[in-house]
Short mmCIF file of C-alpha atoms and ligand atoms in Angstrom, two decimals:
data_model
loop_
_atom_site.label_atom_id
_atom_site.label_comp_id
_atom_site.label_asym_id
_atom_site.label_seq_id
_atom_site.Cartn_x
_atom_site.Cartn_y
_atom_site.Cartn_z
CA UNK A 80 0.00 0.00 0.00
CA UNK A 81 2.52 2.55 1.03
CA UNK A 82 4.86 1.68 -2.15
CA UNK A 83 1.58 2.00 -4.20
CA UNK A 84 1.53 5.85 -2.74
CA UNK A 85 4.78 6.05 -3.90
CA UNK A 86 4.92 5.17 -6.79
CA UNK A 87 1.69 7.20 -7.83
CA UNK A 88 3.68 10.51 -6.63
CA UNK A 89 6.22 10.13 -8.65
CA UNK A 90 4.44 9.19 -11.55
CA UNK A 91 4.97 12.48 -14.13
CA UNK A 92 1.49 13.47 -15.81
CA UNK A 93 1.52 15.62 -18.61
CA UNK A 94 -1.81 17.80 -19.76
CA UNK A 95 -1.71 19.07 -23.24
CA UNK A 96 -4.96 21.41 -23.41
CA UNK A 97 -6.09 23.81 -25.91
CA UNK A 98 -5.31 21.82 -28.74
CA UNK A 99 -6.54 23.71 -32.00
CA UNK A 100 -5.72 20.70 -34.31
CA UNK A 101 -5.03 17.30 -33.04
CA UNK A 102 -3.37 15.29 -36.17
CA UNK A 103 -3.98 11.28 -35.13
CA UNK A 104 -0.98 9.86 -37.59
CA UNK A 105 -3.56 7.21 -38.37
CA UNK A 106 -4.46 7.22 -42.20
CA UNK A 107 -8.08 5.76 -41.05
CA UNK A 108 -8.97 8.70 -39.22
CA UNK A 109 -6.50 11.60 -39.78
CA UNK A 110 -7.55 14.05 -37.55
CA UNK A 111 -9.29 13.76 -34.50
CA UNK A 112 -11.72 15.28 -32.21
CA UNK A 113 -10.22 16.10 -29.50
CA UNK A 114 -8.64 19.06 -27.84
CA UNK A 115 -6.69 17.46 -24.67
CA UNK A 116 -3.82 14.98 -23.97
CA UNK A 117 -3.04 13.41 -21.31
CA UNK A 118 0.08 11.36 -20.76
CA UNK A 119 1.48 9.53 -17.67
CA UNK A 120 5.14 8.58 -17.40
CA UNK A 121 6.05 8.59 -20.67
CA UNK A 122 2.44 7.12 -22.14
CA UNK A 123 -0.30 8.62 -23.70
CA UNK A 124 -3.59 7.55 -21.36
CA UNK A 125 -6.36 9.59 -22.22
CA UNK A 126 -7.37 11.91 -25.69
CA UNK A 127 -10.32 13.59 -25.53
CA UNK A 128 -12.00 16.68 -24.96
CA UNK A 129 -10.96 18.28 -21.57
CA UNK A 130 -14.37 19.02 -19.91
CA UNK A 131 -14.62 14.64 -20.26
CA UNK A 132 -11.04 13.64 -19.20
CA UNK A 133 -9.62 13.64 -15.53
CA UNK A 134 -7.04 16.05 -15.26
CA UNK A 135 -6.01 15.99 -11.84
CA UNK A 136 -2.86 16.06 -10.82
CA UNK A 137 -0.45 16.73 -13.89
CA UNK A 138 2.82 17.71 -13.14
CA UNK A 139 3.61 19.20 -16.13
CA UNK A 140 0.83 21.65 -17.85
CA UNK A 141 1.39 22.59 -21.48
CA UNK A 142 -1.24 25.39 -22.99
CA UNK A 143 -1.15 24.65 -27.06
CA UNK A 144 -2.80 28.22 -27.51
CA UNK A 145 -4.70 26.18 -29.94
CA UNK A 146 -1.56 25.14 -31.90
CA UNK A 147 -1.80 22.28 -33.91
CA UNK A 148 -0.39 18.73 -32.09
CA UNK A 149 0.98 15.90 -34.37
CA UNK A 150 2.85 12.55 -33.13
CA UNK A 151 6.86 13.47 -33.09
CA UNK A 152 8.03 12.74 -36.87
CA UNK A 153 9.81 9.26 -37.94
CA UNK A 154 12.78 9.60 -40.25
CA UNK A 155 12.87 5.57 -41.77
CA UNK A 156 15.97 5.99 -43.65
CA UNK A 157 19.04 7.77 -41.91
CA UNK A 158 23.05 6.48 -42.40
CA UNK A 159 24.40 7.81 -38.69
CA UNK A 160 27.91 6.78 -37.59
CA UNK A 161 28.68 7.11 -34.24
CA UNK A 162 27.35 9.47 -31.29
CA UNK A 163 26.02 13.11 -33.26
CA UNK A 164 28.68 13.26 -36.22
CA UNK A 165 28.52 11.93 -39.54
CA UNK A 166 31.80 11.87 -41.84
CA UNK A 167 29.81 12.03 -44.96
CA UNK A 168 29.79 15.47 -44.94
CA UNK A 169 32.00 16.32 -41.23
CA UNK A 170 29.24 17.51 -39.10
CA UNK A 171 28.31 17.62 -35.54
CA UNK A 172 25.26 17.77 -34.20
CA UNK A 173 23.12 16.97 -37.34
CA UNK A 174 20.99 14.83 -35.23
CA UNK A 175 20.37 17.61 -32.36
CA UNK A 176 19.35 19.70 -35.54
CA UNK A 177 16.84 17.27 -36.91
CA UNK A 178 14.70 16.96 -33.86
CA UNK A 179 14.60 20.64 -34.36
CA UNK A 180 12.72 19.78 -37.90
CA UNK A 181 10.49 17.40 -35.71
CA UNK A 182 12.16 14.17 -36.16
CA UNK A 183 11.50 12.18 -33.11
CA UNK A 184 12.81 8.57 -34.09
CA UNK A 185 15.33 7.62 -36.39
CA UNK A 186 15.92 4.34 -38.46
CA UNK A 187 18.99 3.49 -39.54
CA UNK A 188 19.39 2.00 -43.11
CA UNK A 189 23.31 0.65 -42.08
CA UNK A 190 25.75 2.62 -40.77
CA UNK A 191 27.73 2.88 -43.99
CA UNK A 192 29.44 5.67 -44.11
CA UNK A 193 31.99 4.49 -41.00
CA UNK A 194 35.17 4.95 -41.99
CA UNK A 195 36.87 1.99 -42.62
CA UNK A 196 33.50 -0.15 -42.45
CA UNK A 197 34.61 -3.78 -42.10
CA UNK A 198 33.17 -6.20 -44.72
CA UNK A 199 34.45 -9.63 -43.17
CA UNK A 200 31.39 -11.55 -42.26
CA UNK A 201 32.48 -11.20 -38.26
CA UNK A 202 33.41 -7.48 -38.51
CA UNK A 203 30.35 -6.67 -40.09
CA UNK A 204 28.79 -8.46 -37.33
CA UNK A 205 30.40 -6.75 -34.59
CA UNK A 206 30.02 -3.26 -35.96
CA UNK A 207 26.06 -3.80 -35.97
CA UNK A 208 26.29 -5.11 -32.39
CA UNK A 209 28.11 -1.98 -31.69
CA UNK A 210 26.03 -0.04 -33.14
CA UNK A 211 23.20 -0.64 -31.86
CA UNK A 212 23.83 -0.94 -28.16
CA UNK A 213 25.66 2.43 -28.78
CA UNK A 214 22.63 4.02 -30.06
CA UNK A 215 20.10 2.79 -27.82
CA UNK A 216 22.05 4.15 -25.00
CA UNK A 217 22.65 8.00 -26.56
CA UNK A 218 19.25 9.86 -27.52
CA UNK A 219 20.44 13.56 -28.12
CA UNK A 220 17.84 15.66 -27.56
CA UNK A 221 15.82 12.27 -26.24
CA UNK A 222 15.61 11.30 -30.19
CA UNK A 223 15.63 7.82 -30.63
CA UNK A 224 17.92 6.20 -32.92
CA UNK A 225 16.92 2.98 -34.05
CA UNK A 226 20.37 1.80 -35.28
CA UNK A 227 22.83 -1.46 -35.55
CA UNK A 228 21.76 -2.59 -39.33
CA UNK A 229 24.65 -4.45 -41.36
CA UNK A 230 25.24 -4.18 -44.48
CA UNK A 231 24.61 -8.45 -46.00
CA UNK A 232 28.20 -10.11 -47.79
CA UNK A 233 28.42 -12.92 -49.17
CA UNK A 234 30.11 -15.62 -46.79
CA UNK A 235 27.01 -14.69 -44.52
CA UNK A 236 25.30 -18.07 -43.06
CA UNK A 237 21.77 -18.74 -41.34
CA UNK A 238 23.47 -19.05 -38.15
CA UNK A 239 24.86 -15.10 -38.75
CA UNK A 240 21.69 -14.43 -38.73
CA UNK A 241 20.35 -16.14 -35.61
CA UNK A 242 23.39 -14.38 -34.10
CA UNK A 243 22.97 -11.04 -34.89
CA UNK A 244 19.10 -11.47 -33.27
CA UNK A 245 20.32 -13.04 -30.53
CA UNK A 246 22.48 -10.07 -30.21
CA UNK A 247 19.63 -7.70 -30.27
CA UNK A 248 19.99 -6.86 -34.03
CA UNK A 249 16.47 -6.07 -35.42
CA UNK A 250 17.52 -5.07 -38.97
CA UNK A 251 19.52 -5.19 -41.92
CA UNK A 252 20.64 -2.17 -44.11
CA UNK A 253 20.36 -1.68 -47.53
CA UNK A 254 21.00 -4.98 -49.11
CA UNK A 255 22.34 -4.02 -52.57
CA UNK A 256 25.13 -1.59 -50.36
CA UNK A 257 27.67 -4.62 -49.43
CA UNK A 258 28.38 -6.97 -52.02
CA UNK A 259 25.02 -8.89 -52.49
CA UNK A 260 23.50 -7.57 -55.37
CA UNK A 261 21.80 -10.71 -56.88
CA UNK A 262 17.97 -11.54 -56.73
CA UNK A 263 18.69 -14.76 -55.22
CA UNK A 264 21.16 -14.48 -52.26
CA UNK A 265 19.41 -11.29 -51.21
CA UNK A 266 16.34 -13.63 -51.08
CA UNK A 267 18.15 -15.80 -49.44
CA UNK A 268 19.41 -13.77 -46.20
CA UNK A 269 16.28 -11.45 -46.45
CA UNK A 270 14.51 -14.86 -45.57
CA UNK A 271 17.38 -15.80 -42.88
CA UNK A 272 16.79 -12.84 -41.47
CA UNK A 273 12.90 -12.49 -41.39
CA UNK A 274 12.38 -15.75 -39.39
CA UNK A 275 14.99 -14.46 -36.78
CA UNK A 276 13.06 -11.61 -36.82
CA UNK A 277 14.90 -9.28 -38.41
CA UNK A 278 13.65 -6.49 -41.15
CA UNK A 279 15.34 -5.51 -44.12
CA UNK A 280 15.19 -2.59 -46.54
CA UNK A 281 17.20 -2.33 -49.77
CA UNK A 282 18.44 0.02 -52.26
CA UNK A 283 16.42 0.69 -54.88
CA UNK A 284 17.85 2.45 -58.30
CA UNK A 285 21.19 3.80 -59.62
CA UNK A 286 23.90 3.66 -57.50
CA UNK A 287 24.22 6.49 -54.93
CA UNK A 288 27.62 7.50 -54.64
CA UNK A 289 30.76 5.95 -56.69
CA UNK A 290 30.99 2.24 -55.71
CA UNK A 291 27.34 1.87 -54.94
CA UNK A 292 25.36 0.03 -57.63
CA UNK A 293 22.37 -0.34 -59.75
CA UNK A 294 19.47 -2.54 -58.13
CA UNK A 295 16.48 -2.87 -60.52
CA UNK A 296 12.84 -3.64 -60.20
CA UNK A 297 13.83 -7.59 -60.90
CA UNK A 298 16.36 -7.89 -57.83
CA UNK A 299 14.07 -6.08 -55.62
CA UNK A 300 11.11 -7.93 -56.71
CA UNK A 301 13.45 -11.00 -55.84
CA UNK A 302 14.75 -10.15 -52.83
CA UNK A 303 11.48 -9.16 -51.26
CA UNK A 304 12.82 -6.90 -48.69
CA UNK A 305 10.15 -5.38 -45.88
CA UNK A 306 11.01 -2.01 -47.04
CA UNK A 307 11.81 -1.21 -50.46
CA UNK A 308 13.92 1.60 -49.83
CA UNK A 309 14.28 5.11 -51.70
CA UNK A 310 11.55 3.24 -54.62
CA UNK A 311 12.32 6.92 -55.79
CA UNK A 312 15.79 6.82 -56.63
CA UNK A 313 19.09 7.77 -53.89
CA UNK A 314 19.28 9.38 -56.29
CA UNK A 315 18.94 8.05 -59.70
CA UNK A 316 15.28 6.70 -59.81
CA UNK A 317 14.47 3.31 -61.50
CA UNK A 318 11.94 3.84 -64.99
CA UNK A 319 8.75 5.08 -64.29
CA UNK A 320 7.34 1.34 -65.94
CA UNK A 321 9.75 -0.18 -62.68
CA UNK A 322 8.48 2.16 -60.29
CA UNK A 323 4.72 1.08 -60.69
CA UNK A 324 5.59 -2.30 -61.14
CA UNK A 325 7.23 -2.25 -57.39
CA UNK A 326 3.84 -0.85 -56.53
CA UNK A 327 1.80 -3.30 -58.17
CA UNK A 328 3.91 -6.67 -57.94
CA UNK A 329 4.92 -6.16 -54.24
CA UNK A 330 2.61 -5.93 -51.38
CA UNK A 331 6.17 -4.38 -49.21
CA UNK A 332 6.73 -0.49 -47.47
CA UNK A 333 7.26 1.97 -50.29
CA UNK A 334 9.64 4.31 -48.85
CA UNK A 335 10.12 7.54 -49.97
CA UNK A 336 13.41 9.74 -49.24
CA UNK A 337 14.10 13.14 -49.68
CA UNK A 338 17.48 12.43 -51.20
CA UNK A 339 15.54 11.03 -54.17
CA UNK A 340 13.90 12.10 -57.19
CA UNK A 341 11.11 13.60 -56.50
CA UNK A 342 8.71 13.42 -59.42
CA UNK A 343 9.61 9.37 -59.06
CA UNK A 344 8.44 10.37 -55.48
CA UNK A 345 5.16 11.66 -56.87
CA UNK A 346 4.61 8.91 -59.50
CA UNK A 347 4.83 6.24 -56.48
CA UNK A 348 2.29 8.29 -54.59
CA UNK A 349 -0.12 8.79 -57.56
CA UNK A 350 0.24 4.98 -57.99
CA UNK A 351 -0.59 3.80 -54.58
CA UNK A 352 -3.48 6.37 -54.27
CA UNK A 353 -4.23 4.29 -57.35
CA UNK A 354 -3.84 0.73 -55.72
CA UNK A 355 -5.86 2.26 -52.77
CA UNK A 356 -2.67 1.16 -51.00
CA UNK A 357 -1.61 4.53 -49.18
CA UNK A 358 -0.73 2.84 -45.59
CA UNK A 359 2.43 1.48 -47.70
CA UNK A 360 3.64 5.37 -48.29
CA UNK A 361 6.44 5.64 -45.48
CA UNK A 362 9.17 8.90 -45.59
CA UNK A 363 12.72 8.95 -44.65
CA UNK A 364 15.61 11.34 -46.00
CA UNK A 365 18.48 8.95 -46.79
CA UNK A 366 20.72 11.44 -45.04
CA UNK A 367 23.81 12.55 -44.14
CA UNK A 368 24.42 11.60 -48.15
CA UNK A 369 26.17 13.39 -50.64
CA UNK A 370 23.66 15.81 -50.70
CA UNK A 371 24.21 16.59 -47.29
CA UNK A 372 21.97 16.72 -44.16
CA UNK A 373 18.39 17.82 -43.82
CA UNK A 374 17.27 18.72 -40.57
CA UNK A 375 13.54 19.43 -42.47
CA UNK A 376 13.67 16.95 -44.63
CA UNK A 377 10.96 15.10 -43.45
CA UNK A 378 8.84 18.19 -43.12
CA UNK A 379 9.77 19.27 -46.47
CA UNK A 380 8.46 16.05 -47.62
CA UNK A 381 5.49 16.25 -46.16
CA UNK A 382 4.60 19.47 -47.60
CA UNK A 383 6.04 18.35 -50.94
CA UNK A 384 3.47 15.45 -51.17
CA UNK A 385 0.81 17.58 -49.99
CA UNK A 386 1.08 20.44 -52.17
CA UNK A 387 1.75 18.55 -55.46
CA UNK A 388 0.34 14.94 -54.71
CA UNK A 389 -2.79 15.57 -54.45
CA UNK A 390 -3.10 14.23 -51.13
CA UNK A 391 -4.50 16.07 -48.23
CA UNK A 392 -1.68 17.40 -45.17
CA UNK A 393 -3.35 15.56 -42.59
CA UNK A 394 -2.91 12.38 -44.82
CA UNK A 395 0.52 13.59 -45.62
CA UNK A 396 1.50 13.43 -41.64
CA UNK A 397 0.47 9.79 -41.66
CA UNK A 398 3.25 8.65 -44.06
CA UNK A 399 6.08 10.23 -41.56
CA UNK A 400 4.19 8.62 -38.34
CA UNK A 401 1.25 6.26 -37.81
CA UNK A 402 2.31 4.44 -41.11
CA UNK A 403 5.72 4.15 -40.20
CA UNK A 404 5.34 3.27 -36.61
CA UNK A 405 2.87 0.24 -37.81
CA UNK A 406 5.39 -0.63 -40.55
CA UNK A 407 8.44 -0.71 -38.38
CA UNK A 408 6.52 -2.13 -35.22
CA UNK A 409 7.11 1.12 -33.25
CA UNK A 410 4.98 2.76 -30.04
CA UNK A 411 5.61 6.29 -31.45
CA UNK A 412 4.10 7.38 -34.28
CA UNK A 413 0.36 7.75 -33.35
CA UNK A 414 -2.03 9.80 -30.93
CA UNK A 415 -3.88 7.50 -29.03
CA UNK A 416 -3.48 5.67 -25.26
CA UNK A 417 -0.88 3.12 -24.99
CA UNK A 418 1.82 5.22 -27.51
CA UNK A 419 4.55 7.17 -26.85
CA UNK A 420 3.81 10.86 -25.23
CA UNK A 421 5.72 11.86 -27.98
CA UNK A 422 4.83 14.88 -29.97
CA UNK A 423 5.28 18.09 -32.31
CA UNK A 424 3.66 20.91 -31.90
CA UNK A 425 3.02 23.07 -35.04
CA UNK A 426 1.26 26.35 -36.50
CA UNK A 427 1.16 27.81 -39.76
CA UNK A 428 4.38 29.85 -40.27
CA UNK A 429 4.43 33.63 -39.52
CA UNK A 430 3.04 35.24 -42.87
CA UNK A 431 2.57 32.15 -44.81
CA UNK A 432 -0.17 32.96 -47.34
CA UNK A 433 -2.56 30.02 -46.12
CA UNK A 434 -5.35 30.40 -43.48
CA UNK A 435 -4.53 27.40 -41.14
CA UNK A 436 -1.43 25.34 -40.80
CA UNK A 437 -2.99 22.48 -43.16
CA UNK A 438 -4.28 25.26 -45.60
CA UNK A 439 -0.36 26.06 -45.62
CA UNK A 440 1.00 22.86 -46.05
CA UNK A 441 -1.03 22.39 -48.77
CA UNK A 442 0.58 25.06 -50.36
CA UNK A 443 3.47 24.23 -49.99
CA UNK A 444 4.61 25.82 -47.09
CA UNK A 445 6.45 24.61 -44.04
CA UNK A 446 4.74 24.72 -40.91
CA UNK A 447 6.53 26.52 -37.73
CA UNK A 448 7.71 24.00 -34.72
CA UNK A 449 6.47 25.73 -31.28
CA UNK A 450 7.60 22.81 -29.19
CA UNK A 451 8.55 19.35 -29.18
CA UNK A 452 7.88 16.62 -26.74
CA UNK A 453 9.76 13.43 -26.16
CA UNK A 454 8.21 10.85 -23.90
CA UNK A 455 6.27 13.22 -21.72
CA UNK A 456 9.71 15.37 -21.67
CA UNK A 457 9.74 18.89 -23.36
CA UNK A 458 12.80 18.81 -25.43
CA UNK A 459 12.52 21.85 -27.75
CA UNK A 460 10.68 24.95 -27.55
CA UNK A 461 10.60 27.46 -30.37
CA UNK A 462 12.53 25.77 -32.80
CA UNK A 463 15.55 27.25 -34.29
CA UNK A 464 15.68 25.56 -37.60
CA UNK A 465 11.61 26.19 -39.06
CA UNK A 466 10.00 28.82 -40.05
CA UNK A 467 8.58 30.66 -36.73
CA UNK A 468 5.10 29.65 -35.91
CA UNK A 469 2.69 31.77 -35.48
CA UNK A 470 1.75 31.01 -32.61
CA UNK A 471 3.47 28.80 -30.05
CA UNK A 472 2.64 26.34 -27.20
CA UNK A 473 3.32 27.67 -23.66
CA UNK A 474 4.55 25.76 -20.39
CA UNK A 475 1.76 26.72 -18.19
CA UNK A 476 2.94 24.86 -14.86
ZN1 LIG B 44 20.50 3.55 -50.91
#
C-alpha cells in the first residue's frame, strides 16, 4: 500500500490542453476530435476533450494556444555513424538539428558511411552489435535512434543471422550496399533474417555514390525486402514502368526519401493512391548523403506530397508517423493511449499565405515548430531551424 503511494507521486502526468488541431498519424482517421492529452510517465492515457477527461494532478501543464499537435516525426531511412557526427559530410550535431525539424525517431538504413566499415562476415557483425547498443544508449535531444543494421556479404550463413538477433539486431541495411547484389542471395538472407526476426530494406535504383550500384525492379522484386527503400531513386530513380511495377507486384513499405527524385516520389504516390494502398507510403531522407543533411527533410516532404500529390496534409502526416510506426513495429508514431507521449507541436508559419497550418502545407509551405515533446519530456521549444510559428505552445505549470 505505502509503495503503491509512492509510486503514484512520482508518476509524471503531462496535460496538453487547448489543442486547435489534433493530427492522429492514423491514415483511417486523420484528424481527431479532440482538444486534450493526457500522458502519464512517458504514455499517452487519455485523448479527448478536456471538460470529459480527468485532469487531476499533472505535473507538467502545457497550454497549445490552440496550436496544432501531431505525433513526433519518424525519419525511416538515416546512415548515422557514431554518437552526433557523420563523416559524410564532417558535421556535428546533425541529429540535435533534426529533432529541431520534428524528427523524433530515427531508423537506420546501415551505418555505412563508417570509416573503414569492415566487410568480413564477423566485422560486419560486430560493428552492428556496436552499433546498436551504442545508439540505444545516446538519444540527443531524447531522439531515438533505431540503429545497428549491417550491411549483407556474401560468406554470410543462417546461423549469422540467428546471431545477430540473438544479439539484439532487429535489422539489416540496404541490401544491394555490401556486395550482395543478386535476386537470389538477397532472397536468401532477407529470408534468414525475417524468421529471426529481423527487417530488411534495400536500395532501390542507380547507384548512390561511386561504388554503390544499380538494383532494378527484378532484384528487388526478388529479394522481397520489408522495405523497399528510396523506390524513388538515392538518387537516380528506376523507370517510371519499374516504379509502378514495385507498386503493383509487391505488397512491401514503399519508402520515400528526400534524397531522391522527387517526381519518381510523386509517381509512387499517384500509384498507390491508385492501388488504394496509401498505408504502404512511409518517408525517410536517406541522409547525411552526398547531398548533405536535412534537418527538415521530413517536413519538407510532407509538404512536398501535400502540395503537389494531391493528397491532403493531414494524410501527408500519416506517411512520416502512424504508417511508419505500424510498418516498423514502433509505439511512437500515433495519438492515441498506450503510444509514446511523444509529440510536435506546429502552426502555420508567420506570414505564410494560407489560413490554417494544413491550408499552408497544402501550399506548400512549411509549418513553424512551437515545441517538441519526447516521452512526456519537453525537449525543444521554439525551434531554431523552421520557419517561426505563429503562434506557439506555452509551459503553463
Ligand atoms: Zn541507398
Amino acid at each position: 500500500m505505502a509503495h503503491a503511494e509512492t509510486v503514484k507521486k512520482t508518476q509524471t502526468r503531462l496535460l496538453i490542453r487547448n489543442i486547435g488541431l489534433l493530427l492522429s498519424g492514423d491514415l483511417e482517421q486523420p484528424i481527431l476530435d479532440a482538444d486534450t492529452v493526457v500522458a502519464v510517465d512517458g504514455k499517452i492515457t487519455a485523448v479527448g476533450k478536456e471538460k470529459d477527461l480527468d485532469i487531476e494532478a499533472a505535473t507538467l501543464i502545457i497550454d497549445a494556444k490552440g496550436t496544432a499537435l501531431v505525433p513526433g516525426l519518424i525519419d525511416s531511412h538515416v546512415h548515422p555513424v557514431a554518437g552526433d557526427w557523420t563523416p559524410r559530410q564532417n558535421q556535428i550535431g546533425w541529429i540535435d538539428s533534426y529533432l529541431h525539424g520534428g524528427v523524433t525517431s530515427m531508423i537506420s538504413a546501415g551505418e555505412v558511411h563508417t570509416p573503414g566499415r569492415p566487410k568480413d562476415v564477423v566485422g560486419l557483425k560486430a560493428m552492428a552489435i556496436f552499433a546498436q547498443r551504442a545508439f540505444s544508449a545516446f538519444r540527443p535531444g531524447g531522439v531515438r535512434i533505431h540503429a545497428g543494421a549491417p550491411v549483407i556479404e556474401h560468406g554470410m550463413v543462417e546461423q549469422d543471422f540467428k546471431d545477430l538477433a540473438a544479439a539484439g539486431v532487429t535489422m539489416l541495411g540496404e541490401v544491394g550496399l555490401g556486395s550482395v547484389k543478386d535476386g537470389a542471395t538477397a532472397r536468401q538472407m532477407v529470408a534468414w533474417a525475417r524468421q529471426f526476426g529481423i527487417q530488411s530494406t534495400i536500395h532501390t535504383g542507380g547507384p548512390s555514390i561511386p561504388g554503390s550500384s544499380l538494383i532494378d525492379k527484378d532484384i528487388v522484386l526478388a529479394a522481397d525486402a520489408d522495405v523497399i527503400g528510396h523506390i524513388n531513386g538515392g538518387h537516380t530513380a528506376l523507370p517510371d514502368d519499374q516504379i509502378v511495377a514495385l507498386c503493383e507486384k509487391s505488397s512491401r513499405a514503399l519508402e520515400v526519401v528526400h534524397n531522391g527524385n522527387e517526381r519518381a516520389a510523386l509517381l509512387t504516390l499517384r500509384t498507390a493512391r491508385e492501388l488504394n494502398q496509401l498505408d504502404r507510403v512511409i518517408l525517410g531522407t536517406d541522409s547525411p548523403a552526398g547531398s548533405g543533411v536535412q534537418p527538415l527533410g521530413i517536413l519538407r516532404m510532407i509538404s512536398m506530397l501535400a502540395s503537389l500529390g494531391e493528397i491532403s496534409a493531414e494524410n501527408a502526416f500519416c506517411f512520416a508517423t502512424g504508417n511508419t510506426a505500424k510498418i516498423r513495429k514502433l509505439a511512437c508514431g500515433r495519438i492515441a493511449p498506450g503510444c509514446d507521449a511523444t509529440f510536435v507541436m506546429i502552426d502555420k508559419a508567420q506570414h505564410s499565405a494560407g489560413k490554417t497550418v494544413l491550408e499552408s502545407i497544402q501550399r506548400g509551405d512549411l509549418p513553424g515548430i512551437g515545441m517538441v515533446i519526447v516521452d512526456g519530456v519537453v525537449s525543444v521549444q521554439r525551434s531554431r531551424n523552421t520557419p517561426p510559428a505563429t503562434t506557439s505552445p506555452e509551459i503553463a505549470r
